CSV table of C-alpha atoms and ligand atoms in Angstrom, one decimal:
chain,number,residue,atom,x,y,z
A,15,UNK,CA,76.1,53.0,20.4
A,16,UNK,CA,72.7,53.2,19.1
A,17,UNK,CA,71.2,54.0,22.6
A,18,UNK,CA,73.4,57.2,22.6
A,19,UNK,CA,72.9,58.0,18.7
A,20,UNK,CA,69.2,57.2,18.2
A,21,UNK,CA,68.0,60.1,20.2
A,22,UNK,CA,70.6,62.3,18.8
A,23,UNK,CA,69.6,61.8,15.3
A,24,UNK,CA,65.9,62.3,16.6
A,25,UNK,CA,67.1,65.7,18.0
A,26,UNK,CA,68.2,66.7,14.4
A,27,UNK,CA,64.9,66.0,12.8
A,28,UNK,CA,62.8,67.2,15.7
A,29,UNK,CA,64.8,70.6,16.0
A,30,UNK,CA,64.0,71.4,12.3
A,31,UNK,CA,60.3,70.4,12.8
A,32,UNK,CA,60.0,72.6,15.9
A,33,UNK,CA,62.0,75.6,14.2
A,34,UNK,CA,59.3,75.3,11.2
A,35,UNK,CA,56.5,75.0,13.4
A,36,UNK,CA,57.5,78.4,14.9
A,37,UNK,CA,56.9,78.0,18.7
A,38,UNK,CA,59.2,77.2,21.3
A,39,UNK,CA,60.1,73.6,22.3
A,40,UNK,CA,58.7,74.2,25.8
A,41,UNK,CA,55.1,74.3,24.2
A,42,UNK,CA,55.1,70.7,23.2
A,43,UNK,CA,52.8,69.0,25.6
A,44,UNK,CA,53.2,65.3,24.3
A,45,UNK,CA,56.1,63.3,22.8
A,46,UNK,CA,55.5,60.2,20.8
A,47,UNK,CA,58.9,58.3,19.8
A,48,UNK,CA,59.0,55.3,17.4
A,49,UNK,CA,62.3,53.4,17.0
A,50,UNK,CA,63.1,49.7,16.8
A,51,UNK,CA,66.9,50.5,17.2
A,52,UNK,CA,67.4,51.6,20.8
A,53,UNK,CA,66.3,49.1,23.5
A,54,UNK,CA,66.8,50.4,26.8
A,55,UNK,CA,65.1,52.1,30.1
A,56,UNK,CA,64.5,54.8,30.8
A,57,UNK,CA,63.7,54.9,27.1
A,58,UNK,CA,65.0,57.0,24.4
A,59,UNK,CA,62.0,59.5,24.5
A,60,UNK,CA,63.3,60.7,27.9
A,61,UNK,CA,66.7,61.3,26.4
A,62,UNK,CA,65.1,63.1,23.4
A,63,UNK,CA,63.0,65.3,25.7
A,64,UNK,CA,66.2,66.4,27.6
A,65,UNK,CA,68.1,67.2,24.3
A,66,UNK,CA,65.3,69.3,23.1
A,67,UNK,CA,64.5,71.0,26.4
A,68,UNK,CA,61.1,69.9,26.6
A,69,UNK,CA,59.2,70.6,29.8
A,70,UNK,CA,59.4,68.0,32.5
A,71,UNK,CA,55.6,67.7,32.3
A,72,UNK,CA,55.7,66.7,28.8
A,73,UNK,CA,53.7,63.4,28.4
A,74,UNK,CA,55.9,60.8,26.7
A,75,UNK,CA,55.0,57.6,24.8
A,76,UNK,CA,57.4,55.4,23.5
A,77,UNK,CA,56.5,52.9,20.4
A,78,UNK,CA,59.3,50.1,20.2
A,79,UNK,CA,59.8,47.5,17.5
A,80,UNK,CA,56.8,48.5,15.5
A,81,UNK,CA,59.2,48.3,12.7
A,82,UNK,CA,58.0,50.2,9.4
A,83,UNK,CA,54.3,51.0,10.5
A,84,UNK,CA,55.9,52.8,13.7
A,85,UNK,CA,55.8,56.1,11.7
A,86,UNK,CA,52.1,55.4,10.8
A,87,UNK,CA,51.0,54.2,14.2
A,88,UNK,CA,52.8,57.4,16.0
A,89,UNK,CA,51.0,59.8,13.5
A,90,UNK,CA,47.7,58.0,14.4
A,91,UNK,CA,48.3,58.1,17.9
A,92,UNK,CA,49.5,61.9,17.8
A,93,UNK,CA,45.9,62.4,16.0
A,94,UNK,CA,44.0,60.9,18.9
A,95,UNK,CA,46.1,62.9,21.5
A,96,UNK,CA,45.7,66.2,19.9
A,97,UNK,CA,42.0,65.8,19.2
A,98,UNK,CA,41.2,64.6,22.8
A,99,UNK,CA,43.5,67.1,24.7
A,100,UNK,CA,42.5,70.8,24.0
A,101,UNK,CA,45.5,72.9,22.8
A,102,UNK,CA,47.9,69.8,22.8
A,103,UNK,CA,50.9,70.1,20.5
A,104,UNK,CA,52.2,66.6,19.8
A,105,UNK,CA,55.9,66.1,18.7
A,106,UNK,CA,56.1,62.9,16.7
A,107,UNK,CA,59.7,61.6,16.2
A,108,UNK,CA,60.8,58.6,14.4
A,109,UNK,CA,64.6,57.6,14.4
A,110,UNK,CA,66.1,54.2,13.1
A,111,UNK,CA,69.7,53.0,12.7
A,112,UNK,CA,70.5,49.7,10.9
A,113,UNK,CA,73.9,49.4,13.0
A,114,UNK,CA,71.6,47.5,15.6
A,115,UNK,CA,71.0,44.8,12.6
A,116,UNK,CA,74.6,44.5,11.8
A,117,UNK,CA,76.0,41.0,11.6
A,118,UNK,CA,77.2,38.4,9.1
A,119,UNK,CA,74.9,38.1,6.4
A,120,UNK,CA,72.7,35.0,6.2
A,121,UNK,CA,69.5,34.1,4.4
A,122,UNK,CA,67.3,36.5,6.1
A,123,UNK,CA,69.4,39.3,7.2
A,124,UNK,CA,71.0,40.0,3.7
A,125,UNK,CA,67.7,41.2,2.2
A,126,UNK,CA,67.5,43.7,5.0
A,127,UNK,CA,71.0,44.9,4.5
A,128,UNK,CA,70.2,45.5,0.9
A,129,UNK,CA,67.1,47.6,1.8
A,130,UNK,CA,67.4,49.3,5.1
A,131,UNK,CA,68.9,52.7,5.7
A,132,UNK,CA,69.3,55.2,8.9
A,133,UNK,CA,67.1,58.2,9.1
A,134,UNK,CA,65.1,60.3,11.4
A,135,UNK,CA,62.1,62.3,10.7
A,136,UNK,CA,59.7,64.6,13.0
A,137,UNK,CA,56.4,66.3,12.9
A,138,UNK,CA,54.3,68.6,15.1
A,139,UNK,CA,50.7,67.7,15.4
A,140,UNK,CA,47.8,69.8,16.8
A,141,UNK,CA,44.0,70.2,16.4
A,142,UNK,CA,43.9,73.8,17.2
A,143,UNK,CA,43.1,76.4,18.6
A,144,UNK,CA,45.9,78.1,16.7
A,145,UNK,CA,48.7,79.9,18.6
A,146,UNK,CA,50.5,83.1,17.6
A,147,UNK,CA,53.3,82.5,15.2
A,148,UNK,CA,52.4,79.0,14.6
A,149,UNK,CA,52.6,77.5,11.1
A,150,UNK,CA,49.2,76.6,9.5
A,151,UNK,CA,48.7,73.0,8.9
A,152,UNK,CA,50.3,71.1,6.0
A,153,UNK,CA,48.3,67.9,6.1
A,154,UNK,CA,45.2,67.2,7.9
A,155,UNK,CA,44.8,63.6,9.2
A,156,UNK,CA,41.2,63.0,8.7
A,157,UNK,CA,40.6,59.3,9.5
A,158,UNK,CA,43.0,56.4,10.7
A,159,UNK,CA,42.7,52.6,10.8
A,160,UNK,CA,44.8,49.9,11.7
A,161,UNK,CA,44.5,46.3,10.3
A,162,UNK,CA,46.4,43.0,11.1
A,163,UNK,CA,46.5,40.5,8.2
A,164,UNK,CA,45.1,37.2,9.7
A,165,UNK,CA,48.0,34.5,10.0
A,166,UNK,CA,50.7,36.7,8.6
A,167,UNK,CA,52.6,37.1,12.1
A,168,UNK,CA,55.5,34.7,10.9
A,169,UNK,CA,56.1,36.5,7.5
A,170,UNK,CA,57.9,39.7,8.9
A,171,UNK,CA,59.5,40.2,12.2
A,172,UNK,CA,62.5,41.3,14.4
A,173,UNK,CA,63.9,39.6,17.3
A,174,UNK,CA,66.4,41.2,20.0
A,175,UNK,CA,69.2,38.7,20.4
A,176,UNK,CA,72.8,38.9,22.1
A,177,UNK,CA,74.1,40.5,18.8
A,178,UNK,CA,71.6,43.3,18.4
A,179,UNK,CA,68.3,42.7,16.2
A,180,UNK,CA,67.7,39.8,13.8
A,181,UNK,CA,64.9,40.5,11.1
A,182,UNK,CA,63.2,38.2,9.0
A,183,UNK,CA,61.5,39.1,5.6
A,184,UNK,CA,59.4,36.3,3.8
A,185,UNK,CA,59.6,36.5,0.2
A,186,UNK,CA,55.7,36.6,0.3
A,187,UNK,CA,55.6,40.0,2.1
A,188,UNK,CA,55.1,42.2,-1.4
A,189,UNK,CA,52.2,40.0,-2.3
A,190,UNK,CA,50.6,39.7,0.9
A,191,UNK,CA,50.6,43.5,1.3
A,192,UNK,CA,49.4,44.1,-2.2
A,193,UNK,CA,46.3,41.7,-1.6
A,194,UNK,CA,45.3,43.6,1.6
A,195,UNK,CA,45.7,47.1,0.9
A,196,UNK,CA,42.4,47.9,-0.9
A,197,UNK,CA,40.0,46.8,1.9
A,198,UNK,CA,42.2,48.8,4.3
A,199,UNK,CA,41.9,52.0,2.6
A,200,UNK,CA,38.2,51.4,2.1
A,201,UNK,CA,37.7,51.1,5.6
A,202,UNK,CA,39.7,54.4,6.3
A,203,UNK,CA,37.7,56.3,3.7
A,204,UNK,CA,34.1,54.7,5.1
A,205,UNK,CA,35.0,56.2,8.3
A,206,UNK,CA,34.8,59.7,7.2
A,207,UNK,CA,31.9,62.0,7.9
A,208,UNK,CA,31.8,65.0,5.8
A,209,UNK,CA,29.2,66.8,3.5
A,210,UNK,CA,28.4,65.2,0.3
A,211,UNK,CA,30.0,68.1,-1.6
A,212,UNK,CA,33.2,67.7,0.5
A,213,UNK,CA,33.4,64.0,0.1
A,214,UNK,CA,36.8,62.7,-1.0
A,215,UNK,CA,36.6,60.7,-4.5
A,216,UNK,CA,36.5,57.1,-3.0
A,217,UNK,CA,33.5,58.0,-1.1
A,218,UNK,CA,31.4,59.4,-3.7
A,219,UNK,CA,30.0,57.7,-6.6
A,220,UNK,CA,29.8,53.9,-6.1
A,221,UNK,CA,31.6,54.0,-3.0
A,222,UNK,CA,34.2,51.2,-3.6
A,223,UNK,CA,37.0,53.2,-4.8
A,224,UNK,CA,37.2,51.7,-8.2
A,225,UNK,CA,39.0,53.9,-10.6
A,226,UNK,CA,38.9,56.8,-8.1
A,227,UNK,CA,42.3,56.0,-6.4
A,228,UNK,CA,44.1,58.3,-9.2
A,229,UNK,CA,42.1,61.2,-7.7
A,230,UNK,CA,44.0,61.1,-4.6
A,231,UNK,CA,47.9,62.0,-3.8
A,232,UNK,CA,49.5,59.2,-2.1
A,233,UNK,CA,52.1,58.7,0.9
A,234,UNK,CA,53.0,55.0,0.8
A,235,UNK,CA,55.9,53.6,3.0
A,236,UNK,CA,58.3,52.3,0.4
A,237,UNK,CA,58.9,48.9,2.0
A,238,UNK,CA,60.7,47.8,-1.3
A,239,UNK,CA,60.2,47.9,-5.0
A,240,UNK,CA,58.2,44.9,-5.3
A,241,UNK,CA,55.8,46.2,-2.6
A,242,UNK,CA,55.2,49.6,-4.6
A,243,UNK,CA,54.9,47.6,-7.7
A,244,UNK,CA,52.1,45.5,-6.4
A,245,UNK,CA,50.3,48.4,-4.9
A,246,UNK,CA,50.5,50.3,-8.2
A,247,UNK,CA,49.1,47.2,-10.0
A,248,UNK,CA,46.1,46.3,-7.5
A,249,UNK,CA,45.0,50.0,-7.2
A,250,UNK,CA,45.7,50.8,-10.9
A,251,UNK,CA,47.7,53.9,-9.9
A,252,UNK,CA,49.1,56.1,-12.6
A,253,UNK,CA,53.0,55.7,-12.7
A,254,UNK,CA,53.5,59.1,-10.9
A,255,UNK,CA,51.3,58.5,-8.1
A,256,UNK,CA,54.1,56.9,-6.0
A,257,UNK,CA,56.9,59.1,-7.2
A,258,UNK,CA,57.6,60.3,-3.9
A,259,UNK,CA,57.6,57.1,-2.2
A,260,UNK,CA,60.0,55.6,-5.0
A,261,UNK,CA,62.3,58.9,-4.8
A,262,UNK,CA,62.7,58.4,-1.0
A,263,UNK,CA,63.3,54.6,-1.3
A,264,UNK,CA,66.1,55.4,-4.1
A,265,UNK,CA,67.7,58.1,-2.2
A,266,UNK,CA,67.6,56.9,1.4
A,267,UNK,CA,66.6,53.0,1.4
A,268,UNK,CA,63.8,51.9,3.8
A,269,UNK,CA,64.3,53.6,7.1
A,270,UNK,CA,61.6,51.7,8.7
A,271,UNK,CA,59.1,54.1,10.7
A,272,UNK,CA,60.9,57.2,9.7
A,273,UNK,CA,60.4,56.6,6.1
A,274,UNK,CA,56.7,57.8,5.8
A,275,UNK,CA,57.9,61.2,7.3
A,276,UNK,CA,60.2,61.7,4.4
A,277,UNK,CA,57.5,60.6,1.9
A,278,UNK,CA,55.3,63.4,3.3
A,279,UNK,CA,58.1,65.9,3.1
A,280,UNK,CA,58.8,64.8,-0.3
A,281,UNK,CA,55.1,65.4,-1.3
A,282,UNK,CA,54.8,68.8,0.3
A,283,UNK,CA,57.8,70.0,-1.4
A,284,UNK,CA,56.6,68.8,-4.9
A,285,UNK,CA,56.5,71.3,-7.8
A,286,UNK,CA,52.8,70.8,-8.7
A,287,UNK,CA,50.1,71.4,-6.1
A,288,UNK,CA,48.6,68.3,-4.7
A,289,UNK,CA,44.9,67.0,-4.9
A,290,UNK,CA,42.8,67.9,-2.0
A,291,UNK,CA,42.6,64.3,-0.5
A,292,UNK,CA,45.3,61.8,-0.2
A,293,UNK,CA,45.9,58.4,1.4
A,294,UNK,CA,48.8,57.2,3.7
A,295,UNK,CA,49.8,53.6,3.9
A,296,UNK,CA,52.3,52.1,6.2
A,297,UNK,CA,53.1,48.4,7.1
A,298,UNK,CA,55.1,46.4,9.3
A,299,UNK,CA,55.3,43.2,11.4
A,300,UNK,CA,52.1,41.7,12.0
A,301,UNK,CA,51.6,42.1,9.2
A,302,UNK,CA,50.0,45.3,10.2
A,303,UNK,CA,48.7,48.0,7.9
A,304,UNK,CA,48.0,51.7,8.8
A,305,UNK,CA,45.8,53.4,6.7
A,306,UNK,CA,44.9,57.1,6.8
A,307,UNK,CA,42.9,59.7,4.9
A,308,UNK,CA,44.8,62.8,4.5
A,309,UNK,CA,43.6,66.4,3.4
A,310,UNK,CA,45.2,69.3,2.2
A,311,UNK,CA,43.9,72.2,3.9
A,312,UNK,CA,42.6,74.7,1.3
B,2,MLC,C1,65.4,42.5,-1.9
B,2,MLC,C2,65.1,43.4,-3.0
B,2,MLC,C3,65.9,44.7,-2.5
B,2,MLC,C4,65.8,42.8,-4.2
B,2,MLC,O1,65.3,43.7,-5.3
B,2,MLC,P1,65.9,43.4,-6.8
B,2,MLC,O2,65.2,44.4,-7.6
B,2,MLC,O3,67.4,43.8,-6.8
B,2,MLC,O4,65.7,42.0,-7.2
B,2,MLC,P2,64.4,40.9,-7.1
B,2,MLC,O5,63.3,41.5,-6.5
B,2,MLC,O6,64.3,40.5,-8.3
B,2,MLC,O7,65.0,39.7,-6.2
B,2,MLC,C5,66.2,39.6,-6.4
B,2,MLC,C6,66.4,38.0,-6.0
B,2,MLC,O8,66.1,38.0,-4.5
B,2,MLC,C7,65.1,37.2,-4.1
B,2,MLC,N1,64.2,37.7,-2.8
B,2,MLC,C8,63.6,39.0,-3.0
B,2,MLC,N2,63.0,39.1,-1.7
B,2,MLC,C9,63.6,38.0,-0.9
B,2,MLC,C10,63.1,37.6,0.4
B,2,MLC,N3,62.4,38.3,1.2
B,2,MLC,N4,63.7,36.7,0.7
B,2,MLC,C11,64.6,35.7,0.0
B,2,MLC,N5,64.8,36.2,-1.2
B,2,MLC,C12,64.3,37.2,-1.7
B,2,MLC,C13,64.1,37.2,-5.3
B,2,MLC,O9,63.4,36.0,-5.2
B,2,MLC,C14,65.5,37.0,-6.5
B,2,MLC,O10,65.7,35.8,-6.5
B,2,MLC,P3,66.3,35.1,-7.7
B,2,MLC,O11,67.5,35.8,-8.4
B,2,MLC,O12,66.6,33.7,-7.5
B,2,MLC,O13,65.2,35.1,-8.8
B,2,MLC,C15,63.7,43.4,-3.2
B,2,MLC,O14,63.2,42.3,-3.8
B,2,MLC,C16,62.9,43.7,-2.1
B,2,MLC,O15,62.8,45.0,-1.7
B,2,MLC,N6,62.3,42.6,-1.4
B,2,MLC,C17,61.7,42.9,-0.1
B,2,MLC,C18,60.3,43.6,0.0
B,2,MLC,C19,60.0,43.3,1.5
B,2,MLC,O16,59.8,42.4,2.0
B,2,MLC,N7,59.9,44.6,2.1
B,2,MLC,C20,59.4,44.7,3.6
B,2,MLC,C21,60.5,45.5,4.1
B,2,MLC,S1,60.0,45.4,5.9
B,2,MLC,C22,59.3,46.9,6.1
B,2,MLC,O17,59.1,47.6,5.3
B,2,MLC,C23,58.4,46.7,7.3
B,2,MLC,C24,59.3,46.4,8.5
B,2,MLC,O18,60.3,46.3,8.5
B,2,MLC,O19,58.6,46.5,9.7
């Protein structure tokens, strides 16, 4: 059932993204598809390409079972593809369905059943030159890093079994993520090369981010309420900074890799203008943390 439904759900999100982008689907040059919920070959990206009418030469990449950092990884990969292939337009699609995890509740699965939801998100990524009719950029991905927290591979995981996918969420996950985010963010911000006048807040002043995290906007994967609470505490964020993440978690649940696209969408639809600089965080099995510096083009 999910093999059929996951690409169709992705199609709904991708068709909206392409319509907003303003160019025909045939202008998409690359496709990056992330999911944990459709395991088969040929992979779900091929089915999605057919459903959308992408051209046969579209260059496809499937990210499978990256879980909740899949959306961050897909965006980061799209950035690399767009920056290294002149004129490329990369469609990122993330589509997740909890049906594949359905089973009798036990100690591990029941937490996931409480937390996870279905959803799909899609984004078109490019690095210029701009094409006629194309919508201008909403977020610029300035710098991206991936970090694995050592010795945490048993804390968070998914395993394909005869009955679907079993997942395991250790109770320590919120603490482990909270302890690790600040070094990952500093790493991402230190990778930026801009004029001093243009520098994002954590790169100016003492350069360690202290007290400057509130000058940013925040797109954080809402892995669960305790995860957001720990990030708030560690970075000393003002209460409204994670409002977009909390809203998405409350309304839709944790849709694994697709969730970060919902958070970005929520941010861009917000009533007040965003600060120029922002940070994106997504985490999943590994424990892997994707950190990204974002910028709103002025
Ligand atoms: C499960 C919850 C929704 C429950 O939230 P509530 O606000 O209702 O209550 P709570 O946090 O006080 O927890 C209620 C009871 O559940 C227990 N509890 C919490 N998390 C647990 C876990 N992982 N395993 C076993 N028990 C757990 C608490 O100790 C407490 O027990 P007692 O009542 O005995 O005191 C939340 O704790 C949560 O979101 N935790 C999971 C966060 C997480 O690991 N997210 C990562 C998702 S994976 C992801 O994002 C990436 C990926 O999948 O790839």
